[in-house]
Amino acid sequence: MSLNPMTKSLRRALIIAGSLSLLANLANAQDSRPDTPTKVSGAKVISVEEGKKLLDGKAAFFDVRSAINYGKGHVPGAMALPYKGTSDDVENFDQSKDSLDVSKLPADKASNIVIYSDGPKGWKSYKAAVLAVKAGYSKVHYMRGGYAEWQSKGLPTAQ
């Protein structure tokens, strides 16, 4: 059975509309994660502007996003330290389900370290800050706005 040109066009339009709707739903689902807490016991939550001052002051920066996202762009001088975990995105997450290679953090546990990921929904950075404090680091800075806000403010980036 052959479809007339009008039916083919309508069918094509419905397929495109359905595909766009599916993509929009997937994008919204990704954004449905709750925002990270605004406090981290033992760490300081900082703005990207405060992060920039720490960068100028030679603090050590750690990007805990995936290697792929790090490769797309990061804060200049930041070290890739991908956070691995399957814990729920909640304040009191199950730390036994996650890991952070703290051996890549400075040997001096009194060093200023800045940890960031994507932004306020970037649970990896929140969790990494918690684990860094647990590992004994006393000057942990959690840059909650993350790379997204850093970039949106026109601050320097590297690839």
Short mmCIF file of N, CA and C in Angstrom, two decimals:
data_model
loop_
_atom_site.label_atom_id
_atom_site.label_comp_id
_atom_site.label_asym_id
_atom_site.label_seq_id
_atom_site.Cartn_x
_atom_site.Cartn_y
_atom_site.Cartn_z
N MET A 1 0.83 -1.17 0.00
CA MET A 1 0.00 0.00 0.00
C MET A 1 0.89 1.25 0.00
N SER A 2 0.61 2.15 -0.90
CA SER A 2 1.38 3.37 -1.05
C SER A 2 0.69 4.52 -0.32
N LEU A 3 1.48 5.31 0.44
CA LEU A 3 0.92 6.46 1.15
C LEU A 3 1.00 7.68 0.26
N ASN A 4 -0.02 8.53 0.34
CA ASN A 4 0.05 9.75 -0.46
C ASN A 4 1.04 10.73 0.17
N PRO A 5 1.52 11.72 -0.59
CA PRO A 5 2.55 12.64 -0.10
C PRO A 5 2.14 13.38 1.18
N MET A 6 0.86 13.73 1.33
CA MET A 6 0.38 14.44 2.52
C MET A 6 0.52 13.55 3.75
N THR A 7 0.17 12.27 3.62
CA THR A 7 0.27 11.33 4.73
C THR A 7 1.72 11.10 5.11
N LYS A 8 2.61 11.01 4.12
CA LYS A 8 4.04 10.84 4.39
C LYS A 8 4.60 12.04 5.16
N SER A 9 4.20 13.25 4.76
CA SER A 9 4.66 14.46 5.43
C SER A 9 4.16 14.52 6.87
N LEU A 10 2.90 14.17 7.07
CA LEU A 10 2.33 14.17 8.41
C LEU A 10 3.03 13.14 9.29
N ARG A 11 3.27 11.97 8.73
CA ARG A 11 3.94 10.90 9.46
C ARG A 11 5.35 11.34 9.86
N ARG A 12 6.07 11.96 8.93
CA ARG A 12 7.43 12.45 9.20
C ARG A 12 7.39 13.52 10.30
N ALA A 13 6.44 14.43 10.24
CA ALA A 13 6.31 15.49 11.24
C ALA A 13 6.02 14.90 12.62
N LEU A 14 5.17 13.88 12.68
CA LEU A 14 4.86 13.24 13.96
C LEU A 14 6.08 12.53 14.54
N ILE A 15 6.86 11.91 13.69
CA ILE A 15 8.08 11.24 14.16
C ILE A 15 9.07 12.26 14.71
N ILE A 16 9.24 13.36 14.00
CA ILE A 16 10.16 14.41 14.46
C ILE A 16 9.66 15.01 15.77
N ALA A 17 8.37 15.30 15.86
CA ALA A 17 7.80 15.88 17.08
C ALA A 17 7.98 14.92 18.26
N GLY A 18 7.75 13.65 18.02
CA GLY A 18 7.92 12.65 19.07
C GLY A 18 9.36 12.56 19.53
N SER A 19 10.28 12.61 18.58
CA SER A 19 11.71 12.55 18.91
C SER A 19 12.13 13.76 19.72
N LEU A 20 11.67 14.95 19.33
CA LEU A 20 12.00 16.16 20.07
C LEU A 20 11.42 16.12 21.47
N SER A 21 10.22 15.61 21.60
CA SER A 21 9.59 15.48 22.91
C SER A 21 10.38 14.53 23.80
N LEU A 22 10.84 13.43 23.24
CA LEU A 22 11.64 12.47 23.99
C LEU A 22 12.95 13.10 24.46
N LEU A 23 13.61 13.84 23.57
CA LEU A 23 14.86 14.51 23.94
C LEU A 23 14.63 15.54 25.03
N ALA A 24 13.55 16.29 24.94
CA ALA A 24 13.24 17.29 25.97
C ALA A 24 12.99 16.61 27.31
N ASN A 25 12.28 15.50 27.30
CA ASN A 25 12.02 14.76 28.54
C ASN A 25 13.30 14.23 29.15
N LEU A 26 14.22 13.74 28.30
CA LEU A 26 15.50 13.24 28.81
C LEU A 26 16.30 14.38 29.44
N ALA A 27 16.31 15.54 28.80
CA ALA A 27 17.03 16.68 29.35
C ALA A 27 16.44 17.11 30.68
N ASN A 28 15.11 17.14 30.77
CA ASN A 28 14.46 17.52 32.02
C ASN A 28 14.70 16.50 33.11
N ALA A 29 14.77 15.23 32.75
CA ALA A 29 15.01 14.18 33.73
C ALA A 29 16.39 14.36 34.35
N GLN A 30 17.37 14.76 33.56
CA GLN A 30 18.71 14.98 34.07
C GLN A 30 18.70 16.14 35.07
N ASP A 31 17.90 17.14 34.84
CA ASP A 31 17.83 18.30 35.72
C ASP A 31 16.95 18.07 36.93
N SER A 32 16.35 16.91 37.04
CA SER A 32 15.42 16.67 38.15
C SER A 32 16.14 16.29 39.44
N ARG A 33 17.46 16.13 39.38
CA ARG A 33 18.20 15.84 40.61
C ARG A 33 18.06 17.02 41.57
N PRO A 34 18.01 16.74 42.86
CA PRO A 34 17.93 17.86 43.81
C PRO A 34 19.24 18.64 43.82
N ASP A 35 19.16 19.90 44.22
CA ASP A 35 20.36 20.69 44.39
C ASP A 35 21.18 20.13 45.54
N THR A 36 22.47 20.31 45.47
CA THR A 36 23.36 19.87 46.54
C THR A 36 23.16 20.77 47.77
N PRO A 37 23.53 20.28 48.94
CA PRO A 37 23.44 21.11 50.15
C PRO A 37 24.31 22.36 50.03
N THR A 38 23.96 23.38 50.77
CA THR A 38 24.71 24.64 50.75
C THR A 38 25.74 24.70 51.87
N LYS A 39 25.87 23.61 52.63
CA LYS A 39 26.86 23.53 53.70
C LYS A 39 27.51 22.16 53.67
N VAL A 40 28.80 22.14 53.99
CA VAL A 40 29.55 20.90 54.12
C VAL A 40 30.30 20.98 55.45
N SER A 41 30.01 20.10 56.35
CA SER A 41 30.68 20.10 57.65
C SER A 41 32.19 19.94 57.46
N GLY A 42 32.95 20.91 57.99
CA GLY A 42 34.41 20.84 57.89
C GLY A 42 34.99 21.46 56.64
N ALA A 43 34.13 21.92 55.74
CA ALA A 43 34.59 22.56 54.50
C ALA A 43 33.91 23.91 54.35
N LYS A 44 34.43 24.71 53.45
CA LYS A 44 33.84 26.02 53.17
C LYS A 44 33.21 25.99 51.79
N VAL A 45 31.95 26.39 51.69
CA VAL A 45 31.29 26.51 50.40
C VAL A 45 31.65 27.89 49.85
N ILE A 46 32.17 27.91 48.62
CA ILE A 46 32.63 29.18 48.04
C ILE A 46 31.96 29.45 46.70
N SER A 47 31.97 30.73 46.34
CA SER A 47 31.47 31.15 45.03
C SER A 47 32.59 30.98 44.01
N VAL A 48 32.25 31.10 42.73
CA VAL A 48 33.30 31.01 41.71
C VAL A 48 34.25 32.20 41.79
N GLU A 49 33.75 33.34 42.24
CA GLU A 49 34.63 34.51 42.40
C GLU A 49 35.67 34.24 43.50
N GLU A 50 35.23 33.62 44.58
CA GLU A 50 36.17 33.23 45.63
C GLU A 50 37.14 32.17 45.10
N GLY A 51 36.63 31.28 44.27
CA GLY A 51 37.48 30.27 43.65
C GLY A 51 38.56 30.90 42.80
N LYS A 52 38.19 31.94 42.04
CA LYS A 52 39.17 32.64 41.19
C LYS A 52 40.28 33.24 42.05
N LYS A 53 39.92 33.83 43.19
CA LYS A 53 40.94 34.39 44.09
C LYS A 53 41.86 33.28 44.61
N LEU A 54 41.28 32.13 44.93
CA LEU A 54 42.09 31.01 45.41
C LEU A 54 42.99 30.48 44.29
N LEU A 55 42.49 30.50 43.05
CA LEU A 55 43.31 30.08 41.91
C LEU A 55 44.51 31.01 41.77
N ASP A 56 44.25 32.31 41.89
CA ASP A 56 45.33 33.29 41.81
C ASP A 56 46.30 33.13 42.98
N GLY A 57 45.80 32.60 44.11
CA GLY A 57 46.63 32.36 45.29
C GLY A 57 47.28 30.99 45.29
N LYS A 58 47.17 30.30 44.18
CA LYS A 58 47.84 29.00 43.98
C LYS A 58 47.24 27.85 44.78
N ALA A 59 45.95 27.89 45.05
CA ALA A 59 45.29 26.73 45.67
C ALA A 59 45.26 25.60 44.65
N ALA A 60 45.18 24.38 45.13
CA ALA A 60 45.08 23.21 44.24
C ALA A 60 43.62 22.98 43.89
N PHE A 61 43.33 22.92 42.60
CA PHE A 61 41.96 22.71 42.11
C PHE A 61 41.80 21.28 41.63
N PHE A 62 40.63 20.70 41.95
CA PHE A 62 40.32 19.33 41.54
C PHE A 62 38.95 19.28 40.89
N ASP A 63 38.94 18.83 39.65
CA ASP A 63 37.72 18.67 38.86
C ASP A 63 37.30 17.21 38.99
N VAL A 64 36.16 16.97 39.63
CA VAL A 64 35.74 15.59 39.90
C VAL A 64 34.71 15.08 38.88
N ARG A 65 34.53 15.83 37.78
CA ARG A 65 33.65 15.36 36.71
C ARG A 65 34.32 14.21 35.97
N SER A 66 33.60 13.63 35.04
CA SER A 66 34.17 12.54 34.23
C SER A 66 35.33 13.07 33.40
N ALA A 67 36.19 12.16 32.98
CA ALA A 67 37.34 12.53 32.14
C ALA A 67 36.88 13.20 30.85
N ILE A 68 35.75 12.76 30.32
CA ILE A 68 35.22 13.35 29.08
C ILE A 68 34.87 14.81 29.30
N ASN A 69 34.14 15.11 30.39
CA ASN A 69 33.76 16.49 30.66
C ASN A 69 34.98 17.35 30.99
N TYR A 70 35.93 16.79 31.72
CA TYR A 70 37.17 17.51 32.01
C TYR A 70 37.86 17.88 30.69
N GLY A 71 37.88 16.95 29.76
CA GLY A 71 38.52 17.19 28.47
C GLY A 71 37.84 18.26 27.63
N LYS A 72 36.57 18.49 27.88
CA LYS A 72 35.83 19.53 27.15
C LYS A 72 36.17 20.93 27.66
N GLY A 73 36.74 21.01 28.85
CA GLY A 73 37.12 22.29 29.43
C GLY A 73 37.10 22.22 30.94
N HIS A 74 38.02 22.96 31.56
CA HIS A 74 38.13 22.95 33.02
C HIS A 74 38.81 24.23 33.48
N VAL A 75 38.84 24.42 34.79
CA VAL A 75 39.54 25.55 35.38
C VAL A 75 41.04 25.37 35.11
N PRO A 76 41.74 26.43 34.68
CA PRO A 76 43.18 26.29 34.40
C PRO A 76 43.94 25.73 35.60
N GLY A 77 44.75 24.72 35.34
CA GLY A 77 45.56 24.11 36.39
C GLY A 77 44.83 23.06 37.22
N ALA A 78 43.54 22.90 37.00
CA ALA A 78 42.79 21.90 37.77
C ALA A 78 43.24 20.50 37.37
N MET A 79 43.32 19.65 38.36
CA MET A 79 43.68 18.25 38.11
C MET A 79 42.39 17.44 37.97
N ALA A 80 42.37 16.54 37.01
CA ALA A 80 41.22 15.64 36.86
C ALA A 80 41.28 14.61 37.98
N LEU A 81 40.19 14.50 38.71
CA LEU A 81 40.09 13.53 39.80
C LEU A 81 38.66 12.97 39.78
N PRO A 82 38.37 12.15 38.76
CA PRO A 82 37.00 11.66 38.59
C PRO A 82 36.47 10.95 39.84
N TYR A 83 35.29 11.38 40.25
CA TYR A 83 34.62 10.78 41.41
C TYR A 83 33.82 9.59 40.92
N LYS A 84 33.96 8.49 41.62
CA LYS A 84 33.22 7.29 41.24
C LYS A 84 32.27 6.93 42.36
N GLY A 85 31.01 6.70 41.99
CA GLY A 85 30.06 6.36 43.03
C GLY A 85 28.70 5.98 42.51
N THR A 86 28.00 5.27 43.35
CA THR A 86 26.63 4.87 43.03
C THR A 86 25.67 5.22 44.16
N SER A 87 26.15 6.00 45.13
CA SER A 87 25.28 6.36 46.25
C SER A 87 24.18 7.32 45.78
N ASP A 88 23.13 7.41 46.58
CA ASP A 88 22.03 8.32 46.27
C ASP A 88 22.49 9.76 46.42
N ASP A 89 21.84 10.65 45.69
CA ASP A 89 22.15 12.07 45.77
C ASP A 89 21.41 12.69 46.94
N VAL A 90 21.93 12.44 48.11
CA VAL A 90 21.35 12.95 49.36
C VAL A 90 22.49 13.41 50.27
N GLU A 91 22.18 14.28 51.21
CA GLU A 91 23.19 14.84 52.09
C GLU A 91 23.96 13.75 52.85
N ASN A 92 23.28 12.80 53.41
CA ASN A 92 23.92 11.73 54.18
C ASN A 92 24.05 10.48 53.30
N PHE A 93 24.78 10.61 52.21
CA PHE A 93 24.95 9.52 51.25
C PHE A 93 25.75 8.37 51.86
N ASP A 94 25.60 7.20 51.29
CA ASP A 94 26.32 6.01 51.74
C ASP A 94 27.73 6.04 51.15
N GLN A 95 28.69 6.47 51.94
CA GLN A 95 30.06 6.64 51.48
C GLN A 95 30.71 5.33 51.05
N SER A 96 30.20 4.22 51.52
CA SER A 96 30.78 2.93 51.15
C SER A 96 30.52 2.58 49.69
N LYS A 97 29.58 3.27 49.05
CA LYS A 97 29.27 3.01 47.64
C LYS A 97 30.08 3.89 46.68
N ASP A 98 30.91 4.75 47.24
CA ASP A 98 31.63 5.73 46.43
C ASP A 98 33.13 5.66 46.71
N SER A 99 33.90 6.26 45.79
CA SER A 99 35.34 6.34 46.03
C SER A 99 35.93 7.60 45.40
N LEU A 100 36.94 8.10 46.07
CA LEU A 100 37.71 9.24 45.60
C LEU A 100 39.17 8.91 45.88
N ASP A 101 40.02 9.03 44.89
CA ASP A 101 41.42 8.70 45.06
C ASP A 101 42.12 9.84 45.80
N VAL A 102 42.01 9.84 47.13
CA VAL A 102 42.58 10.92 47.93
C VAL A 102 44.11 10.95 47.86
N SER A 103 44.72 9.90 47.35
CA SER A 103 46.19 9.91 47.20
C SER A 103 46.63 10.96 46.18
N LYS A 104 45.69 11.43 45.35
CA LYS A 104 46.02 12.46 44.36
C LYS A 104 45.87 13.87 44.92
N LEU A 105 45.34 13.98 46.14
CA LEU A 105 45.27 15.27 46.81
C LEU A 105 46.65 15.58 47.38
N PRO A 106 46.92 16.85 47.71
CA PRO A 106 48.26 17.20 48.22
C PRO A 106 48.61 16.39 49.48
N ALA A 107 49.91 16.12 49.63
CA ALA A 107 50.39 15.39 50.81
C ALA A 107 50.14 16.21 52.08
N ASP A 108 50.27 17.54 51.95
CA ASP A 108 50.04 18.43 53.08
C ASP A 108 48.54 18.62 53.27
N LYS A 109 48.01 18.05 54.32
CA LYS A 109 46.56 18.09 54.54
C LYS A 109 46.06 19.46 54.98
N ALA A 110 46.97 20.41 55.16
CA ALA A 110 46.58 21.79 55.46
C ALA A 110 46.60 22.67 54.21
N SER A 111 46.82 22.07 53.05
CA SER A 111 46.81 22.81 51.78
C SER A 111 45.40 23.26 51.44
N ASN A 112 45.32 24.41 50.78
CA ASN A 112 44.03 24.86 50.26
C ASN A 112 43.68 24.02 49.04
N ILE A 113 42.55 23.34 49.11
CA ILE A 113 42.09 22.59 47.93
C ILE A 113 40.68 23.05 47.58
N VAL A 114 40.45 23.15 46.28
CA VAL A 114 39.15 23.54 45.76
C VAL A 114 38.62 22.38 44.94
N ILE A 115 37.40 21.97 45.27
CA ILE A 115 36.77 20.84 44.58
C ILE A 115 35.53 21.36 43.87
N TYR A 116 35.38 20.97 42.59
CA TYR A 116 34.21 21.40 41.83
C TYR A 116 33.79 20.32 40.85
N SER A 117 32.55 20.44 40.39
CA SER A 117 32.05 19.59 39.29
C SER A 117 31.20 20.48 38.40
N ASP A 118 29.96 20.06 38.11
CA ASP A 118 29.14 20.79 37.14
C ASP A 118 28.48 22.05 37.69
N GLY A 119 27.97 22.01 38.88
CA GLY A 119 27.25 23.14 39.45
C GLY A 119 26.40 22.67 40.62
N PRO A 120 25.36 23.43 40.98
CA PRO A 120 24.55 23.10 42.15
C PRO A 120 23.90 21.71 42.13
N LYS A 121 23.79 21.11 40.97
CA LYS A 121 23.27 19.75 40.89
C LYS A 121 24.41 18.73 40.78
N GLY A 122 25.63 19.21 40.90
CA GLY A 122 26.81 18.37 40.78
C GLY A 122 27.16 17.68 42.09
N TRP A 123 26.51 16.60 42.34
CA TRP A 123 26.69 15.87 43.59
C TRP A 123 28.09 15.30 43.76
N LYS A 124 28.80 15.07 42.66
CA LYS A 124 30.15 14.52 42.77
C LYS A 124 31.04 15.45 43.59
N SER A 125 30.94 16.75 43.37
CA SER A 125 31.81 17.68 44.09
C SER A 125 31.42 17.78 45.56
N TYR A 126 30.14 17.78 45.84
CA TYR A 126 29.70 17.79 47.24
C TYR A 126 30.25 16.56 47.96
N LYS A 127 30.06 15.40 47.36
CA LYS A 127 30.50 14.15 47.98
C LYS A 127 32.02 14.10 48.10
N ALA A 128 32.73 14.60 47.08
CA ALA A 128 34.19 14.62 47.13
C ALA A 128 34.68 15.53 48.26
N ALA A 129 34.01 16.66 48.46
CA ALA A 129 34.38 17.55 49.57
C ALA A 129 34.18 16.85 50.91
N VAL A 130 33.09 16.13 51.05
CA VAL A 130 32.83 15.38 52.28
C VAL A 130 33.93 14.34 52.51
N LEU A 131 34.31 13.62 51.45
CA LEU A 131 35.34 12.59 51.58
C LEU A 131 36.73 13.19 51.85
N ALA A 132 37.01 14.36 51.28
CA ALA A 132 38.29 15.02 51.54
C ALA A 132 38.39 15.44 53.01
N VAL A 133 37.31 15.97 53.55
CA VAL A 133 37.28 16.33 54.97
C VAL A 133 37.47 15.07 55.82
N LYS A 134 36.78 14.02 55.45
CA LYS A 134 36.90 12.75 56.19
C LYS A 134 38.34 12.23 56.15
N ALA A 135 39.05 12.48 55.05
CA ALA A 135 40.44 12.03 54.91
C ALA A 135 41.42 12.92 55.68
N GLY A 136 40.91 13.97 56.32
CA GLY A 136 41.75 14.80 57.18
C GLY A 136 42.17 16.14 56.61
N TYR A 137 41.68 16.51 55.45
CA TYR A 137 42.03 17.81 54.87
C TYR A 137 41.27 18.91 55.60
N SER A 138 42.02 19.96 56.00
CA SER A 138 41.43 21.00 56.84
C SER A 138 41.04 22.27 56.09
N LYS A 139 41.47 22.42 54.85
CA LYS A 139 41.15 23.63 54.08
C LYS A 139 40.49 23.24 52.75
N VAL A 140 39.35 22.57 52.88
CA VAL A 140 38.59 22.11 51.71
C VAL A 140 37.60 23.20 51.34
N HIS A 141 37.62 23.58 50.06
CA HIS A 141 36.70 24.58 49.53
C HIS A 141 35.84 23.90 48.47
N TYR A 142 34.55 23.93 48.68
CA TYR A 142 33.59 23.32 47.76
C TYR A 142 33.01 24.44 46.90
N MET A 143 33.43 24.49 45.63
CA MET A 143 32.95 25.53 44.72
C MET A 143 31.63 25.05 44.11
N ARG A 144 30.56 25.35 44.79
CA ARG A 144 29.24 24.80 44.47
C ARG A 144 28.74 25.20 43.09
N GLY A 145 29.05 26.40 42.63
CA GLY A 145 28.61 26.84 41.30
C GLY A 145 29.24 26.05 40.17
N GLY A 146 30.37 25.43 40.46
CA GLY A 146 31.02 24.53 39.52
C GLY A 146 31.50 25.16 38.23
N TYR A 147 31.86 24.28 37.32
CA TYR A 147 32.41 24.72 36.05
C TYR A 147 31.38 25.50 35.22
N ALA A 148 30.12 25.13 35.32
CA ALA A 148 29.09 25.83 34.54
C ALA A 148 29.04 27.31 34.91
N GLU A 149 29.05 27.62 36.21
CA GLU A 149 29.02 29.02 36.62
C GLU A 149 30.35 29.70 36.32
N TRP A 150 31.44 28.99 36.51
CA TRP A 150 32.77 29.53 36.20
C TRP A 150 32.79 30.02 34.74
N GLN A 151 32.32 29.15 33.87
CA GLN A 151 32.30 29.46 32.44
C GLN A 151 31.34 30.61 32.14
N SER A 152 30.17 30.60 32.77
CA SER A 152 29.15 31.63 32.49
C SER A 152 29.61 33.01 32.94
N LYS A 153 30.53 33.07 33.90
CA LYS A 153 31.05 34.36 34.39
C LYS A 153 32.24 34.84 33.54
N GLY A 154 32.59 34.05 32.52
CA GLY A 154 33.69 34.46 31.63
C GLY A 154 35.07 34.31 32.25
N LEU A 155 35.17 33.47 33.28
CA LEU A 155 36.47 33.26 33.90
C LEU A 155 37.33 32.36 33.00
N PRO A 156 38.65 32.41 33.15
CA PRO A 156 39.53 31.65 32.24
C PRO A 156 39.28 30.14 32.31
N THR A 157 39.39 29.50 31.16
CA THR A 157 39.23 28.05 31.07
C THR A 157 40.41 27.45 30.31
N ALA A 158 40.55 26.16 30.45
CA ALA A 158 41.61 25.43 29.75
C ALA A 158 41.02 24.17 29.15
N GLN A 159 41.75 23.59 28.19
CA GLN A 159 41.31 22.30 27.61
C GLN A 159 42.46 21.35 27.53
#
